[in-house]
Short mmCIF file of C-alpha atoms in Angstrom, two decimals:
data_model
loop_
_atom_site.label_atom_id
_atom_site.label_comp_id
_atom_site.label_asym_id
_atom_site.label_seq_id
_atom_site.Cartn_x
_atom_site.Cartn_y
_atom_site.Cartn_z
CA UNK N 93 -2.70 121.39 63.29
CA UNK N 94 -4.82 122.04 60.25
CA UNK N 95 -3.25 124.07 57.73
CA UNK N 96 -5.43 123.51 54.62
CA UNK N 97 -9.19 123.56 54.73
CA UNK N 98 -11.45 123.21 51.19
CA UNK N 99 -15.04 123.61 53.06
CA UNK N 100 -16.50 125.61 55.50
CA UNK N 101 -19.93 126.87 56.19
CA UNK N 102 -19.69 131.25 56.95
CA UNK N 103 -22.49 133.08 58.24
CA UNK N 104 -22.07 136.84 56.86
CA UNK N 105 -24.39 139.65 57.98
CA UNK N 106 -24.48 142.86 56.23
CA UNK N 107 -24.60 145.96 58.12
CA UNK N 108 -28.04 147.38 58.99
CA UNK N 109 -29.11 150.89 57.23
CA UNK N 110 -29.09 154.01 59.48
CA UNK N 111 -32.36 155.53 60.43
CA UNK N 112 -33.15 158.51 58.91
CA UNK N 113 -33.81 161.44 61.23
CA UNK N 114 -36.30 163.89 62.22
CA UNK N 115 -35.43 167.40 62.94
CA UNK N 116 -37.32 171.29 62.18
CA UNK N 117 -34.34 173.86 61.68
CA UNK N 118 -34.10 176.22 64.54
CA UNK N 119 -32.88 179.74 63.92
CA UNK N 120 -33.28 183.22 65.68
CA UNK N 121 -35.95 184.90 64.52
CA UNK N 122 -37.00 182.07 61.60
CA UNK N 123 -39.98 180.22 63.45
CA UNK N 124 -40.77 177.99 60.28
CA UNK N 125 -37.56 177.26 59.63
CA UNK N 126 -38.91 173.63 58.00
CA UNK N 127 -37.83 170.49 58.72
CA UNK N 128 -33.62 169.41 58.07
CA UNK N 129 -33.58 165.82 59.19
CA UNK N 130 -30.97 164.22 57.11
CA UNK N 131 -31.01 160.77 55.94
CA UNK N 132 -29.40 157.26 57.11
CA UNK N 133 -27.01 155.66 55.66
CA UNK N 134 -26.19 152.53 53.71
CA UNK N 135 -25.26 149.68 55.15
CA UNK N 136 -21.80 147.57 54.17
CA UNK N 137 -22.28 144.92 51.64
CA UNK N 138 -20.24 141.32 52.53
CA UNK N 139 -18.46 140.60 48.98
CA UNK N 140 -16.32 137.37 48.05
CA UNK N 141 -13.70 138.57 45.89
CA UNK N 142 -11.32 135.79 44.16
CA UNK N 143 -7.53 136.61 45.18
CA UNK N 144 -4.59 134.76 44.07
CA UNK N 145 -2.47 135.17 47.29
CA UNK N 146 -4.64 132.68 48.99
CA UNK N 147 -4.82 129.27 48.49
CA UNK N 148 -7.08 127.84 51.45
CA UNK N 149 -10.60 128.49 53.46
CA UNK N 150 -8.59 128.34 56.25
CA UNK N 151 -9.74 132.00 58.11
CA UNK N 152 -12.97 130.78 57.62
CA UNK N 153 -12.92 127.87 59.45
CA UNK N 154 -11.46 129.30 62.77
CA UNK N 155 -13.83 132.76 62.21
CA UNK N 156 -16.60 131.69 60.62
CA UNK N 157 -19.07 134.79 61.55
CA UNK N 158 -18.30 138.33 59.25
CA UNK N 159 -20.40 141.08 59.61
CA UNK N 160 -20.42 144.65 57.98
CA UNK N 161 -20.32 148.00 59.37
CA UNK N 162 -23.84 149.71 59.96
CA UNK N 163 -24.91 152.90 58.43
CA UNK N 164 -24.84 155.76 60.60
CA UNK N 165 -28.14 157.24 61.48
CA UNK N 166 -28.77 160.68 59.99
CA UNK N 167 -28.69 164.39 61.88
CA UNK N 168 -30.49 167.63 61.94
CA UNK N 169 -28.97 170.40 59.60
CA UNK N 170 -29.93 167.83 56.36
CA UNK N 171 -26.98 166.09 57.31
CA UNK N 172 -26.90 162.11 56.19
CA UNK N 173 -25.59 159.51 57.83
CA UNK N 174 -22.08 157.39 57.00
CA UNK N 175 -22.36 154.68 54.88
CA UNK N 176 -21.37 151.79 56.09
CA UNK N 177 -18.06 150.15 55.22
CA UNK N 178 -18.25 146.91 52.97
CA UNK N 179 -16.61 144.12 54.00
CA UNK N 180 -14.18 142.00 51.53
CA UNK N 181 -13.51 138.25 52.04
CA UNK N 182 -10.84 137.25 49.88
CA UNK N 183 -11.26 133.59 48.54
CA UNK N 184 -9.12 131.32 46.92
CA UNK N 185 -9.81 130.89 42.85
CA UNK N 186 -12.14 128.06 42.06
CA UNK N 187 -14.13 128.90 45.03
CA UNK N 188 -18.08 127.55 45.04
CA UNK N 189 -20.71 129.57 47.19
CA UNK N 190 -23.71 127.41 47.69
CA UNK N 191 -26.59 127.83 49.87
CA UNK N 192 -27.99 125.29 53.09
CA UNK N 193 -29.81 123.02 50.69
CA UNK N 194 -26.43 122.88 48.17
CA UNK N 195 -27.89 124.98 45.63
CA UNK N 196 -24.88 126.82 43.69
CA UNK N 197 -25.11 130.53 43.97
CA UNK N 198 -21.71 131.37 42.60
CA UNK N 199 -18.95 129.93 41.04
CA UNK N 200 -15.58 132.21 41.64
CA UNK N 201 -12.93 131.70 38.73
CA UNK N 202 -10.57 134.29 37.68
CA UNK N 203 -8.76 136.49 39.55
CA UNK N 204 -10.87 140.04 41.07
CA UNK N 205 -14.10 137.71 40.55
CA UNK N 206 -16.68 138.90 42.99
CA UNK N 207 -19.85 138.18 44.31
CA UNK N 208 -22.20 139.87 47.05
CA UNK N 209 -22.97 137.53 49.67
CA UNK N 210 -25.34 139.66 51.83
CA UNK N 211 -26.86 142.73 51.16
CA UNK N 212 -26.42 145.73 53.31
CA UNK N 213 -29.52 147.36 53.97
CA UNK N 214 -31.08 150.97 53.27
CA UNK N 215 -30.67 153.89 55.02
CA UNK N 216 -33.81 155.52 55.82
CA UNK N 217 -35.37 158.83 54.66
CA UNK N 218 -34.99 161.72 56.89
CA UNK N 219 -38.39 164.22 57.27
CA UNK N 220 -36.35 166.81 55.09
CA UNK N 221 -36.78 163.66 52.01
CA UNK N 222 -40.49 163.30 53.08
CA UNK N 223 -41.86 166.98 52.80
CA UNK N 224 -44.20 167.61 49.90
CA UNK N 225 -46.84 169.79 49.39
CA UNK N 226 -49.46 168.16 51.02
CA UNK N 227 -46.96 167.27 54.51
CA UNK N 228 -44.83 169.99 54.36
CA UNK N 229 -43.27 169.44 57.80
CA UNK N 230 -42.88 165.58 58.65
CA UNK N 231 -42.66 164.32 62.47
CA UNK N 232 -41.39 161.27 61.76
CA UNK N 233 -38.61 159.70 59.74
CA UNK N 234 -38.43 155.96 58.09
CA UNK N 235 -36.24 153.87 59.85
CA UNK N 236 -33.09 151.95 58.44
CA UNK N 237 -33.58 148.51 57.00
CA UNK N 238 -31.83 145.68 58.49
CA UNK N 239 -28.69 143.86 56.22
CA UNK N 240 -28.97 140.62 54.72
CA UNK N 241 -28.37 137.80 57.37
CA UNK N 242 -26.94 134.39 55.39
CA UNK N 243 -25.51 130.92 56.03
CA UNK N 244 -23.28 130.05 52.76
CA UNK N 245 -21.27 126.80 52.28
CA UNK N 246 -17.65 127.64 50.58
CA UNK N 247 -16.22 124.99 48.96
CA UNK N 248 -12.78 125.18 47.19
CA UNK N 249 -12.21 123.54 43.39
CA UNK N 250 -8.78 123.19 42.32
CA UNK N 251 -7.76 124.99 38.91
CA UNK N 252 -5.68 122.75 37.42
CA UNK N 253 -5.05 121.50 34.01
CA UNK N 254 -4.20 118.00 34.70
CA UNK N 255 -4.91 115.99 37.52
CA UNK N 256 -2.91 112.80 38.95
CA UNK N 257 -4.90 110.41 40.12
CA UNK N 258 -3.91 106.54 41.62
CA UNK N 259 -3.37 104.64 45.03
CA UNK N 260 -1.47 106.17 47.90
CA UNK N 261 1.88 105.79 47.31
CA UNK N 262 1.69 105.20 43.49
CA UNK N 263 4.54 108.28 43.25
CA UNK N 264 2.06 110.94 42.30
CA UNK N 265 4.27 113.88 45.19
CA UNK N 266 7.24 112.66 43.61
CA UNK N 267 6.02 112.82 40.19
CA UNK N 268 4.34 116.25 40.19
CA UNK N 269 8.09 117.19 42.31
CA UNK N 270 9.98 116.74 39.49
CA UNK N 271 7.69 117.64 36.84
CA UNK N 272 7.38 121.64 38.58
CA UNK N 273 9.13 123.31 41.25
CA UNK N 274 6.41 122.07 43.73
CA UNK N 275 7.66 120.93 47.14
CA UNK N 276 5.00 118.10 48.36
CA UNK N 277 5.68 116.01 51.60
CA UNK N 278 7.03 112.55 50.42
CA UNK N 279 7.66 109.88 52.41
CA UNK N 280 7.47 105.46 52.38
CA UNK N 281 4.02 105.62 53.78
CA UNK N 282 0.21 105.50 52.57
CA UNK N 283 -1.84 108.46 53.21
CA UNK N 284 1.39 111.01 53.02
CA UNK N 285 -0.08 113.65 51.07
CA UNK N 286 -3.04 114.76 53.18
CA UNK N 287 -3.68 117.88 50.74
CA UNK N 288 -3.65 118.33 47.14
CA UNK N 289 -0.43 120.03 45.89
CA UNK N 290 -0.53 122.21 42.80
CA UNK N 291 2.83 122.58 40.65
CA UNK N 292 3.17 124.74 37.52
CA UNK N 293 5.00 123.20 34.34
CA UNK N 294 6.50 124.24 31.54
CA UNK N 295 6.56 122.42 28.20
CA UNK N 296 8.15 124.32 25.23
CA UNK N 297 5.98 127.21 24.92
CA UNK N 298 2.51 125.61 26.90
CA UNK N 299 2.98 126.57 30.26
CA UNK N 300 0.20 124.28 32.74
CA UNK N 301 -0.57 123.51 35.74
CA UNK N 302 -0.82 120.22 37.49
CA UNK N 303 -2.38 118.72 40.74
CA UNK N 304 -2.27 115.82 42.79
CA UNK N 305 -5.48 114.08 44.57
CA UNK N 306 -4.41 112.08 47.50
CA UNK N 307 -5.82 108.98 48.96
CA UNK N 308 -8.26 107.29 46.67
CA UNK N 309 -8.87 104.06 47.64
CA UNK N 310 -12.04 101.55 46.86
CA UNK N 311 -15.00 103.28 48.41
CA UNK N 312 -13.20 106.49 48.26
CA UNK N 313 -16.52 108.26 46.03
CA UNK N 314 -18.79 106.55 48.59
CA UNK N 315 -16.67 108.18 51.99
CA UNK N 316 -13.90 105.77 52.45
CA UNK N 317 -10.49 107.08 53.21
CA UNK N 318 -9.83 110.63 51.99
CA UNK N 319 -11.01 110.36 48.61
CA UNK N 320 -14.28 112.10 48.84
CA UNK N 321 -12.97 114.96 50.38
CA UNK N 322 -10.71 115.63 47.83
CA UNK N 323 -12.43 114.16 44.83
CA UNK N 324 -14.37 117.49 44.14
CA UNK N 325 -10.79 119.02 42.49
CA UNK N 326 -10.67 116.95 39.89
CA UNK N 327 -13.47 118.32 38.83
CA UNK N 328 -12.21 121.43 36.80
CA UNK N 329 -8.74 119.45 35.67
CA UNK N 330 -8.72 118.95 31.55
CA UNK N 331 -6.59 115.91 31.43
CA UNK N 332 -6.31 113.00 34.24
CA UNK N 333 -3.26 111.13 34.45
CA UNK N 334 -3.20 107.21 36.13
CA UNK N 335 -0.06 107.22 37.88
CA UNK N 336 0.47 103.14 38.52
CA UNK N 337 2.66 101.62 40.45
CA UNK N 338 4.33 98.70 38.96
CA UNK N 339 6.38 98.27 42.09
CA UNK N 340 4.32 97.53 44.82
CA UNK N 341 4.48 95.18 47.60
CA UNK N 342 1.14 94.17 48.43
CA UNK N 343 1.05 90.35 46.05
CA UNK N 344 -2.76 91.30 45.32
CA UNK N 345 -2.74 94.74 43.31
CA UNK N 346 -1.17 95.04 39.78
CA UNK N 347 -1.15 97.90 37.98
CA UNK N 348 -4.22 97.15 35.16
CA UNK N 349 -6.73 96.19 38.65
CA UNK N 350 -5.04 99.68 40.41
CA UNK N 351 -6.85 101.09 37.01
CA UNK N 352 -10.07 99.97 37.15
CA UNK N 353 -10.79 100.35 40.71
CA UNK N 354 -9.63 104.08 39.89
CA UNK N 355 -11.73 104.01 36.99
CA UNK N 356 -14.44 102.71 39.05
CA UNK N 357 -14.70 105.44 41.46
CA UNK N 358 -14.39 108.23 38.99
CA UNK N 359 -17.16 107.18 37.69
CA UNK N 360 -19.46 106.41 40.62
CA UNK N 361 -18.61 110.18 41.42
CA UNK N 362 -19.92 111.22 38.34
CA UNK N 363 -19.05 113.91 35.19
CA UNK N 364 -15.47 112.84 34.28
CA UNK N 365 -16.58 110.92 31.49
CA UNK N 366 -15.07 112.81 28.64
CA UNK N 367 -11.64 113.56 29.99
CA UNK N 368 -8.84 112.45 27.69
CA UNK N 369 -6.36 109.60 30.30
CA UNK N 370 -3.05 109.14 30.01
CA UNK N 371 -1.70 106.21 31.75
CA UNK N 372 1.65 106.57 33.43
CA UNK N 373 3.48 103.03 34.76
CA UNK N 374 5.87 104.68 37.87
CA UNK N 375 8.81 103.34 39.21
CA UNK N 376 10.23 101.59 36.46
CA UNK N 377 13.93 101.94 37.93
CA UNK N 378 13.03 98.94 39.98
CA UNK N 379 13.57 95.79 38.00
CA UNK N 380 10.84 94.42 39.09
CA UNK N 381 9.05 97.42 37.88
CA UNK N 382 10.82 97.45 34.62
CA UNK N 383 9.12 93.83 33.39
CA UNK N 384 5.78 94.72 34.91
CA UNK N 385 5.46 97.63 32.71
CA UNK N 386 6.27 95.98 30.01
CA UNK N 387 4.11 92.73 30.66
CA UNK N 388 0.92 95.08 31.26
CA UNK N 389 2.04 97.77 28.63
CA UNK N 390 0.16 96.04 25.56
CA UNK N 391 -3.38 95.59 27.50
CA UNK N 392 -3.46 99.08 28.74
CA UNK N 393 -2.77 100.01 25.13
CA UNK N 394 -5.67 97.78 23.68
CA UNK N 395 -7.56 99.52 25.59
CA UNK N 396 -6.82 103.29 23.92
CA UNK N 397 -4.93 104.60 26.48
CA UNK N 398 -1.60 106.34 25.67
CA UNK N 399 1.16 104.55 27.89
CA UNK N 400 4.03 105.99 29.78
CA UNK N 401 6.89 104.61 31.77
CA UNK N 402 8.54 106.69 33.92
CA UNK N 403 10.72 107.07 37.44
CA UNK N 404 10.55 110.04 39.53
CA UNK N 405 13.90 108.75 41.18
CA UNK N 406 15.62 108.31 37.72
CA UNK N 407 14.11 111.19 36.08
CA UNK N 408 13.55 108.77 33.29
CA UNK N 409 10.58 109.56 30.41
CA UNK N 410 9.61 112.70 32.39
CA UNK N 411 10.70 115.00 28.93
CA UNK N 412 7.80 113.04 27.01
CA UNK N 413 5.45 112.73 29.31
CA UNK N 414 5.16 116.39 29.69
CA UNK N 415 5.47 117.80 26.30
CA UNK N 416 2.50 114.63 25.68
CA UNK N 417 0.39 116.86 28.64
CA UNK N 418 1.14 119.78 26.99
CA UNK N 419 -0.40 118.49 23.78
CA UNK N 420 -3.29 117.78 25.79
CA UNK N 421 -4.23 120.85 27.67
CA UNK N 422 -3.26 122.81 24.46
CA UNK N 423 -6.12 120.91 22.83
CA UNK N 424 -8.68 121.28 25.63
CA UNK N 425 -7.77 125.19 25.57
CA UNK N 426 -8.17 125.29 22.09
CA UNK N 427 -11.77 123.52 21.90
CA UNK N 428 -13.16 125.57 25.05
CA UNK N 429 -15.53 128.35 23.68
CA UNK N 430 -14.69 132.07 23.50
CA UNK N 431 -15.40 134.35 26.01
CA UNK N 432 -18.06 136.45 25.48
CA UNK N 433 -18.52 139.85 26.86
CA UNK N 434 -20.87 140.46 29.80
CA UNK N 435 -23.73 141.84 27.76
CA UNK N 436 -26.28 143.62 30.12
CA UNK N 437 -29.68 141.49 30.12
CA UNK N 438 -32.45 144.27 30.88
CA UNK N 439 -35.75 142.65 31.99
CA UNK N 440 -38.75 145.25 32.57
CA UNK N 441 -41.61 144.39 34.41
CA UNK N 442 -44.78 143.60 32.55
CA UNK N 443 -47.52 146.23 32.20
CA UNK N 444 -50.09 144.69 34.49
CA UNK N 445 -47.41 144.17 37.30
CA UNK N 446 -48.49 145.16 40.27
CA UNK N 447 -45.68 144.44 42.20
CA UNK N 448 -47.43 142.47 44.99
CA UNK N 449 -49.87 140.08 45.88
CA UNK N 450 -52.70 139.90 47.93
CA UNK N 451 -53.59 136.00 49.26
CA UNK N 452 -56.36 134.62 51.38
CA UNK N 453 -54.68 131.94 53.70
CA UNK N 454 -56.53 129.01 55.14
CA UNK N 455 -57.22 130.82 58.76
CA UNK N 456 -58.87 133.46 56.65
CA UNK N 457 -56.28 135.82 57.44
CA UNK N 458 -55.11 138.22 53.67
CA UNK N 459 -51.61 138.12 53.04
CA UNK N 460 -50.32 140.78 51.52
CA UNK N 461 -46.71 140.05 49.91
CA UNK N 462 -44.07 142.25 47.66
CA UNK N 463 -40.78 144.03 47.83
CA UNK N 464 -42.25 147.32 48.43
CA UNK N 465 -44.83 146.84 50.98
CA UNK N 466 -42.75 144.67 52.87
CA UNK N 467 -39.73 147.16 52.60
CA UNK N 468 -42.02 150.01 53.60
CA UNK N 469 -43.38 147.56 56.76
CA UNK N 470 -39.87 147.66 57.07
CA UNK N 471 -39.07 150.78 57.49
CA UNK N 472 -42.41 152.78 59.07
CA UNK N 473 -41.74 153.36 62.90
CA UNK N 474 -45.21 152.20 64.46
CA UNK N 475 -44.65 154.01 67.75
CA UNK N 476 -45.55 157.39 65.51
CA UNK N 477 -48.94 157.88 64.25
CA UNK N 478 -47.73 160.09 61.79
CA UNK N 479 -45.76 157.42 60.30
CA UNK N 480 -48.37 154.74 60.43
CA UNK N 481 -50.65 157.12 58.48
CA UNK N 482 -48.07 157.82 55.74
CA UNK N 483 -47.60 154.29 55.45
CA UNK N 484 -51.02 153.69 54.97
CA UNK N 485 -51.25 156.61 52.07
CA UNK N 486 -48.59 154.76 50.46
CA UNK N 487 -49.99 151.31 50.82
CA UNK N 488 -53.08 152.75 49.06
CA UNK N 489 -51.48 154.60 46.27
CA UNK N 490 -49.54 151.08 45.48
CA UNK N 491 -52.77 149.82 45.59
CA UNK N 492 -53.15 147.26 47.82
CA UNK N 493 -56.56 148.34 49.73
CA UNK N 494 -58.17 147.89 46.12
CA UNK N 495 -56.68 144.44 45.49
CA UNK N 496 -57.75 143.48 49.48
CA UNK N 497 -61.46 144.45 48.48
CA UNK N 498 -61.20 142.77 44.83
CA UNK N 499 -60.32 139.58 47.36
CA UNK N 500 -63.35 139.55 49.67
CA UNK N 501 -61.59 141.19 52.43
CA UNK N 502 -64.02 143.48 54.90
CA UNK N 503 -63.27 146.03 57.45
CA UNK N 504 -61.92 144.27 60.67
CA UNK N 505 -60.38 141.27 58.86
CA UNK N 506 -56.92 140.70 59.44
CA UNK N 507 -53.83 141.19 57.03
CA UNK N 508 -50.37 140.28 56.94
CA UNK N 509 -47.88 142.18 55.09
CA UNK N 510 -44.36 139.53 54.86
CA UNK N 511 -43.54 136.68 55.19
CA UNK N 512 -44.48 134.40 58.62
CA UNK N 513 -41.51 135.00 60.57
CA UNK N 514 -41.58 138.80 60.74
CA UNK N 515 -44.97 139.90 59.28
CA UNK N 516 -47.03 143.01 60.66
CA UNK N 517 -50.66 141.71 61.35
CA UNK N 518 -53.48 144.47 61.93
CA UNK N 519 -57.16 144.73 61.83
CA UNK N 520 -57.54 146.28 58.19
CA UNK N 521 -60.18 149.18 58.36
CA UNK N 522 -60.31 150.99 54.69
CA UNK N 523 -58.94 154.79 54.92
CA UNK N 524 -59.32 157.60 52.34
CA UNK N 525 -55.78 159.60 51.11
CA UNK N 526 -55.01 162.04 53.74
CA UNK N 527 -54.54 166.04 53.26
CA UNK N 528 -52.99 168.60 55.47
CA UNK N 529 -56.47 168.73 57.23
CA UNK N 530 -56.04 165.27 58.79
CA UNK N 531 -52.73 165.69 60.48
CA UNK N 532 -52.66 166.82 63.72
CA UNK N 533 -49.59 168.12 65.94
CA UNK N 534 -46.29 166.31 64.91
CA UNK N 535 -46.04 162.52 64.39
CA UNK N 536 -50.05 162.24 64.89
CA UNK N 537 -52.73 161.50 62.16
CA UNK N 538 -56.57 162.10 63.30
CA UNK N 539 -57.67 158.78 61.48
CA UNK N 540 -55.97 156.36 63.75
CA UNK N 541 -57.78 158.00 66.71
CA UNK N 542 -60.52 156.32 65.69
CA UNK N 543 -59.48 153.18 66.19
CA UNK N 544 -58.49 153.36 69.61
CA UNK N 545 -60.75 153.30 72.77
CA UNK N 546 -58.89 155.80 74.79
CA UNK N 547 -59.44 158.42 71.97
CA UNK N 548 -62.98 157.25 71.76
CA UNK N 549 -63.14 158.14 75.41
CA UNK N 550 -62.07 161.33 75.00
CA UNK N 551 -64.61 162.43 72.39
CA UNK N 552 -67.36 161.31 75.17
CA UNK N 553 -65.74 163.46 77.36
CA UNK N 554 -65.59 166.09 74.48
CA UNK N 555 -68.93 165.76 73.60
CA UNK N 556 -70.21 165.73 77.11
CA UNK N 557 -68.07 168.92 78.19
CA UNK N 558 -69.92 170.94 75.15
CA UNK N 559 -73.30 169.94 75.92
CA UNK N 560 -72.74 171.33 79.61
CA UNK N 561 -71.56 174.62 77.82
CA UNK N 562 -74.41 174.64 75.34
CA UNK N 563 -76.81 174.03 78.32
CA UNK N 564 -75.04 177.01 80.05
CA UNK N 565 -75.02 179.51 77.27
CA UNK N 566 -78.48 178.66 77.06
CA UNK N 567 -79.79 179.24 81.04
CA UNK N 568 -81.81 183.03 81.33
CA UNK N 569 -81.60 183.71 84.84
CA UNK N 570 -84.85 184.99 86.73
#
């Protein structure tokens, strides 16, 4: 059964915003009691928040859909709607967020790191928030907006100061085993250690930790055995240890070809370049072992690396090797930069921003794109005419009809406001600003009935009902 997973894919939604609502206060003997819709409210954010008690993406990969609470919608009586409750994922430290295309978005170090995954959207204004002077008593309300909908790609990076690296079975569980208090799976078999293991050492008064990579192989940076799965941990690790293994059994490795193969596929994965190596020759309590290391001792030192020989078994030259480690990640600690305060980058809009753009598309059709109009699309309930009309006011004051005409468009020509898989298309027909004198009864606004046939037909009928009474008023009986 899988116990440790280091990438999954999560789709989070955040909860959708509560519509606001519309309501006129009702009271004995107060007719114009005004309107008291309340607003909606927010809806939960999905945050990644770095927590120490785990140590795998494990949740993820059995539930990988999360989704935030909703805001409630709001009531009569100005009384707003519930926010919706975030939702918190904890995630293991050294956790990457990256999008579809493997674009990073985050990178989660440090414990209490946090970073909002989807958005949860607004609530919506109730008609109480809408009244001004010129629409005193709104009949309609903006609806909530809908939360952020994502697919993310979490993949886990080992924090680790030094990293053991080398063929299966080299002695790299047994080494870190003895070196910390970590209890890895050890056995006489390649391929044992089918997760890396994380131990914490002590070293006079350097305290590190230290990681094993299983299974790297030849071919292991290219998919072979379990190298590339595992590879991506080394990553953040300040020092990388060779653990060789001067006792084994196959007749054609040695330790100085177990090396460079190693060698070779750190490098064909790329950006390990200037990590300080330590070499360390294992299981010298074998006599066999014993004359190895010291036949291949002087070429691995001609080549600037800083030998070892050790046993895990015997517990022999483990002392050095990890007060030498120490002296290492001491060094690395000491020549990372400082760690600046978050300073608080403010980045105003220029003058002549409009805030949206206004495009002519190939099909001839004007597409009108921004934050605001599209949240405002968004958010206008097009079953009201009321509501249509005030988005229309607003769409005007932003604007937009002015850039539309500046672009060639005409009355009748069709516009687009967002983007192609949910934009709201209509025939555009210039309007003026509306006043109290164009609203009608609640949720209806006199300029859209001219746009429709039925009302059309009804000022025919109009008109043909007052000539009758005009040509009655005016018959003088004999």
């Amino acid at each position: 059964m899988t116990t440790f997973v280091d990438r999954v894919e999560l789709h989070v939604a955040a909860g959708n915003g509560g519509h606001g609502c519309a309501s006129v206060h009702r009271e004995k003997f107060k007719p114009l009691g005004g309107p008291d819709g309340g607003n909606g409210g927010r809806g939960g954010d999905v945050i990644l928040t770095v927590d120490q008690s785990v140590t795998t993406l494990l949740d993820y990969h059995h539930s990988p859909h999360r989704k935030a609470t909703n805001g409630k919608p709001g009531e009569g009586g100005n009384r707003s709607g519930k926010d919706g409750q975030d939702l918190v994922l904890p995630v293991p430290d050294g956790t990457v967020v990256l999008d579809k295309a493997g674009h990073v978005l985050a990178d989660l170090v440090g414990h209490g790191t946090s970073y909002v995954a989807a958005q949860g959207g607004r609530g919506g204004l109730g008609n109480a928030a809408l009244a001004s002077a010129r629409r005193k008593a709104p009949g309609f309300a903006l609806l909530g907006e809908p939360g952020d909908l994502r697919d993310i790609v979490l993949e886990l990076k080992t924090v680790a100061d030094v990293a053991l690296v080398g063929y299966p079975s080299a002695g790299k569980s047994s080494l870190i085993s003895v070196l910390s208090a970590a209890k890895p799976k050890i056995a006489d078999y390649p391929f044992t250690t089918l997760v890396p293991n994380l131990g914490v050492v002590t070293a006079g008064s350097t305290v590190y930790t230290i990681a094993d990579v299983p299974g790297l192989i030849p071919g292991a940076s290219q998919g072979k055995g379990l190298g590339l799965e595992f590879l991506r941990h080394v990553e953040r690790c300040s020092v990388l240890v060779h653990v060789l293994d001067t006792a084994a059994l196959e007749s054609d490795r040695d330790p100085v070809s177990d090396l460079d193969v190693i060698e070779a596929e750190l490098r064909e994965y790329g950006g390990l370049d200037n990590r300080p190596r330590i070499v360390v020759l294992n299981k010298t309590d074998v006599p066999d072992g014993k004359d190895l290391a010291e036949m291949v001792r002087p070429d691995l030192e001609a080549r600037g690396y800083r030998v070892f020989e050790v046993s895990a078994v015997a517990h022999i030259g483990l002392k050095e090797l990890s007060y030498a480690l120490a002296e290492l990640v001491a060094k690395a600690r000491a020549a990372r930069p400082k760690e600046e305060a978050t300073r608080i980058v403010i980045r105003p809009k220029a003058v002549d921003d409009a805030g949206f753009s206004v495009v002519r598309e190939a099909d001839g059709l004007y597409r009108v794109r921004g934050e605001k109009p599209e949240r405002w699309v968004r958010q206008t309930d097009f079953n009201n005419d009321e509501a249509v009309g005030y988005l229309a006011d607003r769409l005007n004051r932003l604007g937009v009809e002015e850039e539309l005409m500046k672009a060639g468009a005409r009355a009748g020509d069709g516009v687009a406001i967002g983007p192609e898989e949910n934009a709201v298309v209509f025939d555009w027909e210039p309007s003026v600003m509306a006043g109290a004198e164009m609203l009608g009864r609640r949720g209806e606004d006199h300029r859209l009935d001219e746009l429709r046939p039925a009302a059309q037909r009804r000022r025919e009928r109009d008109a043909e009902r007052d000539d009758a009474e005009r040509e009655y008023d005016d018959f003088e009986p004999f």
